[in-house]
XYZ file of N, CA and C in Angstrom:
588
model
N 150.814 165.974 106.334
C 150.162 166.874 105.366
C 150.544 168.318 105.674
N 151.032 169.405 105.130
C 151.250 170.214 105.013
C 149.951 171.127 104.858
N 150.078 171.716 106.178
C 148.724 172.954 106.338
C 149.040 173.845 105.273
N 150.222 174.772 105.323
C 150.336 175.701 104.660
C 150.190 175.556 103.365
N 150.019 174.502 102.643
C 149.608 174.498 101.256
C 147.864 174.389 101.436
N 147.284 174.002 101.946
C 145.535 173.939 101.864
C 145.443 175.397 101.435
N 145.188 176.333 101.550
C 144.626 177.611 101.727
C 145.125 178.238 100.390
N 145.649 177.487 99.311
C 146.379 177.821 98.303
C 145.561 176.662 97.289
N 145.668 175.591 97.805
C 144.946 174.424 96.732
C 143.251 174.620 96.870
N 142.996 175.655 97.841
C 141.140 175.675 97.785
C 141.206 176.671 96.865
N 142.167 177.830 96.985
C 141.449 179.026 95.784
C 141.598 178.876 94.825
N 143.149 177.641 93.926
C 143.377 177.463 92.952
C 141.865 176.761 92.075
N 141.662 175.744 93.452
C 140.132 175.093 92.788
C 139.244 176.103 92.256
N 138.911 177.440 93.516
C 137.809 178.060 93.064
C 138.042 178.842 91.725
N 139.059 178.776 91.133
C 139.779 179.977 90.250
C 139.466 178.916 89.312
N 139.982 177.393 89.086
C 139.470 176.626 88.121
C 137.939 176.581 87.956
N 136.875 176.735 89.138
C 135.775 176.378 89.022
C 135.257 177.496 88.277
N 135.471 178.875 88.747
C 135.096 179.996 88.086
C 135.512 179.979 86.437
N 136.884 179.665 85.871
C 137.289 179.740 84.845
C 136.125 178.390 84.454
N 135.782 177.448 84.498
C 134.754 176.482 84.177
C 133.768 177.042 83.703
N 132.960 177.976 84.728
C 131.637 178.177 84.243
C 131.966 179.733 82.968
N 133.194 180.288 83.465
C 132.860 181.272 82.353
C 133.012 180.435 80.710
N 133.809 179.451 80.716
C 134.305 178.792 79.611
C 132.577 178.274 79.163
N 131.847 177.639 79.592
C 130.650 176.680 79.394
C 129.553 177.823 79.323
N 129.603 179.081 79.968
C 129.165 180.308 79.554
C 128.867 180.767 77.840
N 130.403 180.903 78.009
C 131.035 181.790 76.823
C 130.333 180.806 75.348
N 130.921 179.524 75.970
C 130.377 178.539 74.764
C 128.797 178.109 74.107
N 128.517 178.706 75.073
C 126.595 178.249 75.210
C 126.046 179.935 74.384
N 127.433 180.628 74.292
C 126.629 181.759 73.480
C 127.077 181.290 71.747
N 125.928 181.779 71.190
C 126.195 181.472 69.765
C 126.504 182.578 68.546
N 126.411 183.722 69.176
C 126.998 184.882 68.548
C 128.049 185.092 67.668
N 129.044 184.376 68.985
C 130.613 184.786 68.577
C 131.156 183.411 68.372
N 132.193 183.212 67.319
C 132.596 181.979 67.089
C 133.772 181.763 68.067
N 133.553 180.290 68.812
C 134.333 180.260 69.848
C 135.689 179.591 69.392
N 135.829 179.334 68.144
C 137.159 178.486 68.229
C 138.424 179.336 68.175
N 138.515 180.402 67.944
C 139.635 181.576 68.514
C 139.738 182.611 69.735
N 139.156 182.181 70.648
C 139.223 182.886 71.689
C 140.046 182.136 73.162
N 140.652 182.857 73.557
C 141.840 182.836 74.487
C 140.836 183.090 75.953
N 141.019 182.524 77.271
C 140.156 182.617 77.699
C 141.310 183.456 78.715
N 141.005 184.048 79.405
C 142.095 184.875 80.295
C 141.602 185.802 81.670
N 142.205 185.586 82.678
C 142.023 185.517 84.197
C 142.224 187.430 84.293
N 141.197 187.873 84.997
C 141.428 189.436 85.413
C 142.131 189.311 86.362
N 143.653 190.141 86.647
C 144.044 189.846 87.401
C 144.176 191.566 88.119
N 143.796 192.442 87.761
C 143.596 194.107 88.009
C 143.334 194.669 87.727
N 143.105 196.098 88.173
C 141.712 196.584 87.807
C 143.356 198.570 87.426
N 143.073 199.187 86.751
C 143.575 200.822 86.585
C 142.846 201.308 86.655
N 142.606 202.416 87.889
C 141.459 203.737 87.839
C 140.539 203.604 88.192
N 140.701 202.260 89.103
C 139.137 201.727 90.010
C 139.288 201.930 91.064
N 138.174 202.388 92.200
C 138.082 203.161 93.078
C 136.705 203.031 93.652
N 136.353 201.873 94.612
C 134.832 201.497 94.067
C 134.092 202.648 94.936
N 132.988 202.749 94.749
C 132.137 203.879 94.911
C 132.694 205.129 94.340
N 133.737 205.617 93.726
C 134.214 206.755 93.573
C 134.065 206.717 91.596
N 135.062 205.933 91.139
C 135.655 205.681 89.612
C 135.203 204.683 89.253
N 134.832 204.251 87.492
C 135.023 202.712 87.299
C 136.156 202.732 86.323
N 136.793 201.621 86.569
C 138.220 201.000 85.920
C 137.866 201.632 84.330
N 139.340 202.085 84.250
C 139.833 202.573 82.614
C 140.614 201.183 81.956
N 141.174 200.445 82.558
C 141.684 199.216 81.916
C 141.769 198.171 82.792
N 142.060 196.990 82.499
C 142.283 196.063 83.386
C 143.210 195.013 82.954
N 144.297 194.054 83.879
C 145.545 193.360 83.240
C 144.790 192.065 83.472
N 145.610 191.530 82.212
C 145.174 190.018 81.936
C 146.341 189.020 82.572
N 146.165 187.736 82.790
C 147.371 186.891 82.802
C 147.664 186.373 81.308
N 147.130 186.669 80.557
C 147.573 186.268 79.084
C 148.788 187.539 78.522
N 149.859 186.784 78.075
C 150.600 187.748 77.035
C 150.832 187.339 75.481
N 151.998 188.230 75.317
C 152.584 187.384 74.101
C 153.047 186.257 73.602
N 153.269 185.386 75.078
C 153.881 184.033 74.649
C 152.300 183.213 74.685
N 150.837 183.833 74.666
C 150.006 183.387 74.336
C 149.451 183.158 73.386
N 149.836 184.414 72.439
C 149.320 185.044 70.968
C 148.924 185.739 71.071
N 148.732 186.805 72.346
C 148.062 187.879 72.595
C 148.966 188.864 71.540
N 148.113 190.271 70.890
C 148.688 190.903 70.202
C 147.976 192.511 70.517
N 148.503 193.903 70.047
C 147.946 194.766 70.593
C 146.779 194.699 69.525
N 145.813 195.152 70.183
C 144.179 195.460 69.219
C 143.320 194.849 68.901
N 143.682 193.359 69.594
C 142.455 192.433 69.557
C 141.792 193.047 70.652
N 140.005 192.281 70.225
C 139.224 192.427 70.471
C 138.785 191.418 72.142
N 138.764 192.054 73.172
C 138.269 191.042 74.284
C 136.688 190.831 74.625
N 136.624 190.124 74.941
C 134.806 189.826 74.933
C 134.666 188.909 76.417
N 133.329 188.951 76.660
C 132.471 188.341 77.608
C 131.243 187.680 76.942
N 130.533 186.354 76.568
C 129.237 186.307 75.798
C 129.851 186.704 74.339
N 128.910 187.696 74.160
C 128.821 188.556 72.833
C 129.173 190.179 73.014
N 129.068 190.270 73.859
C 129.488 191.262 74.658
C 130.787 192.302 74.015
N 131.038 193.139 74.080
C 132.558 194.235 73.968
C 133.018 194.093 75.119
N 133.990 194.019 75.329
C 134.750 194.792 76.875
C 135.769 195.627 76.644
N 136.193 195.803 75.690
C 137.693 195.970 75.181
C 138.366 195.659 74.028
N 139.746 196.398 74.462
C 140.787 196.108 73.259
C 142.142 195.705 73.905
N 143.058 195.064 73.230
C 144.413 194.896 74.140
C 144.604 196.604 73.744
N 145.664 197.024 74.903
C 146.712 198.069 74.259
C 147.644 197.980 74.195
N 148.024 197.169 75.112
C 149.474 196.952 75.735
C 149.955 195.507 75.956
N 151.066 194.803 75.771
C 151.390 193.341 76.212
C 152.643 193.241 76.163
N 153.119 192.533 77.244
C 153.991 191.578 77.950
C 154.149 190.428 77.500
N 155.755 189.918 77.929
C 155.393 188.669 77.711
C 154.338 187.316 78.265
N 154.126 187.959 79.477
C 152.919 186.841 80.081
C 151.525 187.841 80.953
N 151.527 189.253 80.365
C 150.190 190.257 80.476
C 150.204 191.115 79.709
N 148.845 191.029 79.489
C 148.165 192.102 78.670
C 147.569 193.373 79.278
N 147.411 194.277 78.885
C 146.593 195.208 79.411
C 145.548 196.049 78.433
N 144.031 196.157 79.029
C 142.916 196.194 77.953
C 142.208 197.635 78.597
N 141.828 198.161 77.387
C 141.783 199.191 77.654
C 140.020 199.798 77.430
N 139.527 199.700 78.056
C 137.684 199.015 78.585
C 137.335 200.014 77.938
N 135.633 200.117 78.032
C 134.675 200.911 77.061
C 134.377 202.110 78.086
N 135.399 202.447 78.924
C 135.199 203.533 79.657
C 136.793 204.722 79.627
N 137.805 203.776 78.918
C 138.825 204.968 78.408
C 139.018 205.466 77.714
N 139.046 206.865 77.744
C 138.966 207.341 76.443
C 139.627 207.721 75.250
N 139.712 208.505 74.102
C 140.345 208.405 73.470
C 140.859 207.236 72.217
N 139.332 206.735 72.002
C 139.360 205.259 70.762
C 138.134 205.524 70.252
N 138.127 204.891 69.142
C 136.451 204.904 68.421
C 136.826 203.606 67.271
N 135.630 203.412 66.569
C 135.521 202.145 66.144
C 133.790 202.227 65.757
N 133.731 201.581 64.306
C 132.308 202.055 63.777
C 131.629 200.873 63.948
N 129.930 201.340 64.543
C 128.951 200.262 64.947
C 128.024 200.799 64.204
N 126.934 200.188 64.621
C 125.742 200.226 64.107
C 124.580 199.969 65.122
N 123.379 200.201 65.062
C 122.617 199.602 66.155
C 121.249 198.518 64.988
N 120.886 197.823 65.930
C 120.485 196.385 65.743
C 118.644 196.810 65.027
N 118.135 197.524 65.282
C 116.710 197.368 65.385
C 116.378 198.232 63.559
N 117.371 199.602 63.382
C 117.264 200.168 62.548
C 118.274 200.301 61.508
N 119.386 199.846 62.274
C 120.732 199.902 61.257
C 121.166 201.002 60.868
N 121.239 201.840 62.125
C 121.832 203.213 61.887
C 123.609 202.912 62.460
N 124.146 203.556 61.149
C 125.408 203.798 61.332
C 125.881 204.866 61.723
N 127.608 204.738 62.623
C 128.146 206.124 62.774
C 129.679 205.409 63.400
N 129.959 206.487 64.030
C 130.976 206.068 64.587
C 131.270 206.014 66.352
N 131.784 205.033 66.994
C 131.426 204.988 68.088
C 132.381 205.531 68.853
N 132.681 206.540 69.702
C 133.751 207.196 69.807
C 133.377 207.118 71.607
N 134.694 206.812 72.772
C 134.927 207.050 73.945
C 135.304 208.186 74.463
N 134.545 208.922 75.186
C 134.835 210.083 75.651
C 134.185 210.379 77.077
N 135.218 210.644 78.322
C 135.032 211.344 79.654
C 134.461 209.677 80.026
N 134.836 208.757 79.675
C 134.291 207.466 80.224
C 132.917 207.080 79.716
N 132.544 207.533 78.930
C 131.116 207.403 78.167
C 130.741 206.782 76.581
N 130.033 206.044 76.525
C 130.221 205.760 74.813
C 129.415 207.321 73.792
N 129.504 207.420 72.829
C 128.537 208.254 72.064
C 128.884 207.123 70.716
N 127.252 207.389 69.930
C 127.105 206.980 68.902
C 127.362 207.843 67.852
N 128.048 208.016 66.955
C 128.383 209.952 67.029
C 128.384 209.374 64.584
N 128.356 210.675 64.686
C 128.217 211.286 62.956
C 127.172 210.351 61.899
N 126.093 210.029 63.367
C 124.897 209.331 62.151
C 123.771 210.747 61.825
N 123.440 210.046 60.313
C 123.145 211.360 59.364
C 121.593 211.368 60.137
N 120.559 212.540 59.623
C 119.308 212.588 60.679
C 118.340 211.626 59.882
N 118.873 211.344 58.491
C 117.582 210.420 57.969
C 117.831 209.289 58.647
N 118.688 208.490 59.128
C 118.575 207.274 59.989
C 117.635 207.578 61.326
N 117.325 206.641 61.713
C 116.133 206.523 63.313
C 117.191 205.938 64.570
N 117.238 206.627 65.319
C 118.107 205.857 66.207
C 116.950 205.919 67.305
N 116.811 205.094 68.288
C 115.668 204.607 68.701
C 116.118 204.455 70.499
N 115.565 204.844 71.564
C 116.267 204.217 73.251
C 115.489 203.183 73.224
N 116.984 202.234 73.887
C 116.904 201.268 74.359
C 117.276 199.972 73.131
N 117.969 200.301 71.793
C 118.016 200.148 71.226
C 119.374 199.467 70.917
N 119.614 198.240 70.423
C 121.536 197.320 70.912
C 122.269 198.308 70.055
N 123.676 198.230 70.390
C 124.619 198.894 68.810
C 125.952 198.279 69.138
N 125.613 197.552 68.325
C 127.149 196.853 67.982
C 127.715 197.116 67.012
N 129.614 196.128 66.925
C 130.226 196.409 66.326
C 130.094 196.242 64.542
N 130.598 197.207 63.956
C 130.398 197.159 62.421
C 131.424 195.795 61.737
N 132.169 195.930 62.931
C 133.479 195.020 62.031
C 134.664 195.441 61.525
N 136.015 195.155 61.831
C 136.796 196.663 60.864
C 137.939 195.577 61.534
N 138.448 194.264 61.269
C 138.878 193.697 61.288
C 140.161 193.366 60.289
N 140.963 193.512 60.864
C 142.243 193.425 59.295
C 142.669 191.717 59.223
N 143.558 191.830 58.235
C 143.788 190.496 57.473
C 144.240 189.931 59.129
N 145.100 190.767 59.196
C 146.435 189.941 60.519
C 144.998 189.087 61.250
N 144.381 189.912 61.561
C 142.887 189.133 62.593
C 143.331 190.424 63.871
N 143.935 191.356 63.660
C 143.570 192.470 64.996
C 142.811 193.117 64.527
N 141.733 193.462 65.609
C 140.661 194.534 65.481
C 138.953 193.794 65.583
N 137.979 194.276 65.809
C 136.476 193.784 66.141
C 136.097 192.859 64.928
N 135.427 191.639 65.236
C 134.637 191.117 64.587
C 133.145 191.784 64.353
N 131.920 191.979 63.507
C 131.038 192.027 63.425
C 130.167 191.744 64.705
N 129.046 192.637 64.679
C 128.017 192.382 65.721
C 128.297 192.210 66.832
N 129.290 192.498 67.717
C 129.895 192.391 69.438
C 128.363 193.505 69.698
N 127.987 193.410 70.836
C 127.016 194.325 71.714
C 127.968 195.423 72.566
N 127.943 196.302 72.082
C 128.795 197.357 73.004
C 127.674 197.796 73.915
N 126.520 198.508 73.581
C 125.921 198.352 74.696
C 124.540 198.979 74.339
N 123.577 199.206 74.596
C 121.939 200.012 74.591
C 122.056 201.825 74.439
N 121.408 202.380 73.312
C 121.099 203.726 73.469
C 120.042 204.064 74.921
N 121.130 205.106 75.321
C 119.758 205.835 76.755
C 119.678 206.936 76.460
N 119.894 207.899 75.588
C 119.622 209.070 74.719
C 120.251 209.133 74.078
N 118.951 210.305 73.094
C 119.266 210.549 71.235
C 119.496 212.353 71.402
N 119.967 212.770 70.913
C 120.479 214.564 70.616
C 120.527 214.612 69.259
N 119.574 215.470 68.527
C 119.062 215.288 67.354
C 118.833 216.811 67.522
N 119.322 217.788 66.305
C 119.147 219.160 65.777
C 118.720 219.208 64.419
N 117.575 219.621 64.025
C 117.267 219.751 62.971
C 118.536 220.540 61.575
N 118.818 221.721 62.991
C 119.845 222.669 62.330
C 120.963 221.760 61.785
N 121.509 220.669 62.577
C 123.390 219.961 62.706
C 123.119 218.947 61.457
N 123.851 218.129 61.026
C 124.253 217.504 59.929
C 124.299 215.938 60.434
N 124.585 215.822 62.177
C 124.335 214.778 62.098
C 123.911 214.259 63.454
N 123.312 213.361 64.252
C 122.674 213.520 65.515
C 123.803 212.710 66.402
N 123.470 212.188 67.575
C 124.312 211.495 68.861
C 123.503 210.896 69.659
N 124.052 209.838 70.173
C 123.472 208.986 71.191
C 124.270 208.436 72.039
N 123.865 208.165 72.897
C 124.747 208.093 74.146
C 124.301 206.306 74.196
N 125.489 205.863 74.869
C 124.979 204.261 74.747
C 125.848 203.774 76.194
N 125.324 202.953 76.781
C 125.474 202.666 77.859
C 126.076 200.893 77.798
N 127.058 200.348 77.941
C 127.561 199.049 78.367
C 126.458 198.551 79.181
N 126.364 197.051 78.767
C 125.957 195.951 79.185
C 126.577 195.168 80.210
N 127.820 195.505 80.525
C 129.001 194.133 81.103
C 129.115 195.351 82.466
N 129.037 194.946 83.509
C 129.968 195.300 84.808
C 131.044 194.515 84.900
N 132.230 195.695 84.483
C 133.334 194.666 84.592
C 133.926 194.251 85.999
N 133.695 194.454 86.863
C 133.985 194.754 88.163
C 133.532 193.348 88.509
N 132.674 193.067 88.521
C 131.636 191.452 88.525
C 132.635 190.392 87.628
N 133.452 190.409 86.906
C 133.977 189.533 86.208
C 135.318 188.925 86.229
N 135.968 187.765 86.348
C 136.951 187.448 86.918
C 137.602 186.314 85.267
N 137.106 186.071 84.474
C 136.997 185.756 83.362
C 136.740 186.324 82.176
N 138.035 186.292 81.080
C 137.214 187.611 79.939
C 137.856 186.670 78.937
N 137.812 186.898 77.132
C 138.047 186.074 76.149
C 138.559 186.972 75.419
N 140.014 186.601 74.785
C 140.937 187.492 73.236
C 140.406 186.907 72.120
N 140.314 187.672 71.291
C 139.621 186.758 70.172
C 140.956 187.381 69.330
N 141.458 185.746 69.371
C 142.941 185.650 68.560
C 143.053 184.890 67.570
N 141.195 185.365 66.737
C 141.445 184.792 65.241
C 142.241 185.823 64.302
């Protein structure tokens, strides 16, 4: 028996066992429809630095010879995590709810205030909702949907994450909220392309 292969066939197991429970996870949520989603291994982290930074993107083992494409939507649950930006033929690279420079219109769950959800300095804002809407802390805001024919771009209702403050001027035209992610991506070794 060959030692030097054991220490290779235990982590492959644990890497199957982990990919198991996120799969039986993912499926036990009823949110998101599971029959187009790509299930795909974190294999690195960009701009992580623990105690210091949290990750601006992270690489997948999924590429193009998967169906991976740029601008799908990646998920955890029901969850947001991301978008592709970038792909390879056998990696992707996703570009998390902490880099900035993207936006994409949500809504939040309790009142149905719209706006647009814009990434900035690593932070979400709920940004150009008018003052007659109620935006409420502690309150979900997910995605609006803005999905094209091809199938790149968010499905409806993903959870990007909870309002933890509202900035509201009587004087301004339109108020802001700051919204905070649900997902530690750092904790996750399993994520899903939704390559409907």
């Amino acid at each position: 028996r060959d030692l030097h292969s054991f220490p290779t066939r235990r982590s492959s197991d644990l890497a199957e066992r982990r990919e198991m429970q996120a799969l039986r996870g993912q499926f036990e949520t009823t949110g998101v429809a599971t029959s187009g989603l790509l299930p795909a291994q974190v294999i690195g982290f960009v701009g992580f630095l623990p105690g210091i930074s949290r990750p601006t993107e992270i690489v997948l083992d999924k590429g193009s010879v998967d169906g991976v494409r740029v601008g799908q939507a990646v998920i955890i649950k029901d969850n947001l995590v991301g978008k592709i930006g970038k792909v390879t033929d056998r990696r992707s690279q996703v570009a998390l709810l902490t880099k900035s420079g993207w936006s994409f219109t949500g809504k939040t769950t309790k009142t149905n205030a719209q706006g647009l959800l814009v990434i900035d300095g690593g932070d979400i804002f709920l940004k150009n909702v008018v003052l007659s809407d109620e935006l409420k802390k502690k309150d979900l805001v997910v995605t609006k949907g803005d999905q094209k024919i091809s199938g790149v771009g968010f499905p409806p209702d993903l959870v990007v994450g909870e309002i933890v403050s509202v900035e509201k001027k009587a004087s301004a035209l339109f108020q802001t909220a700051r919204v905070q992610s649900l997902v530690d991506i750092t904790g996750i070794s399993t994520v899903f392309i939704s390559t409907n």
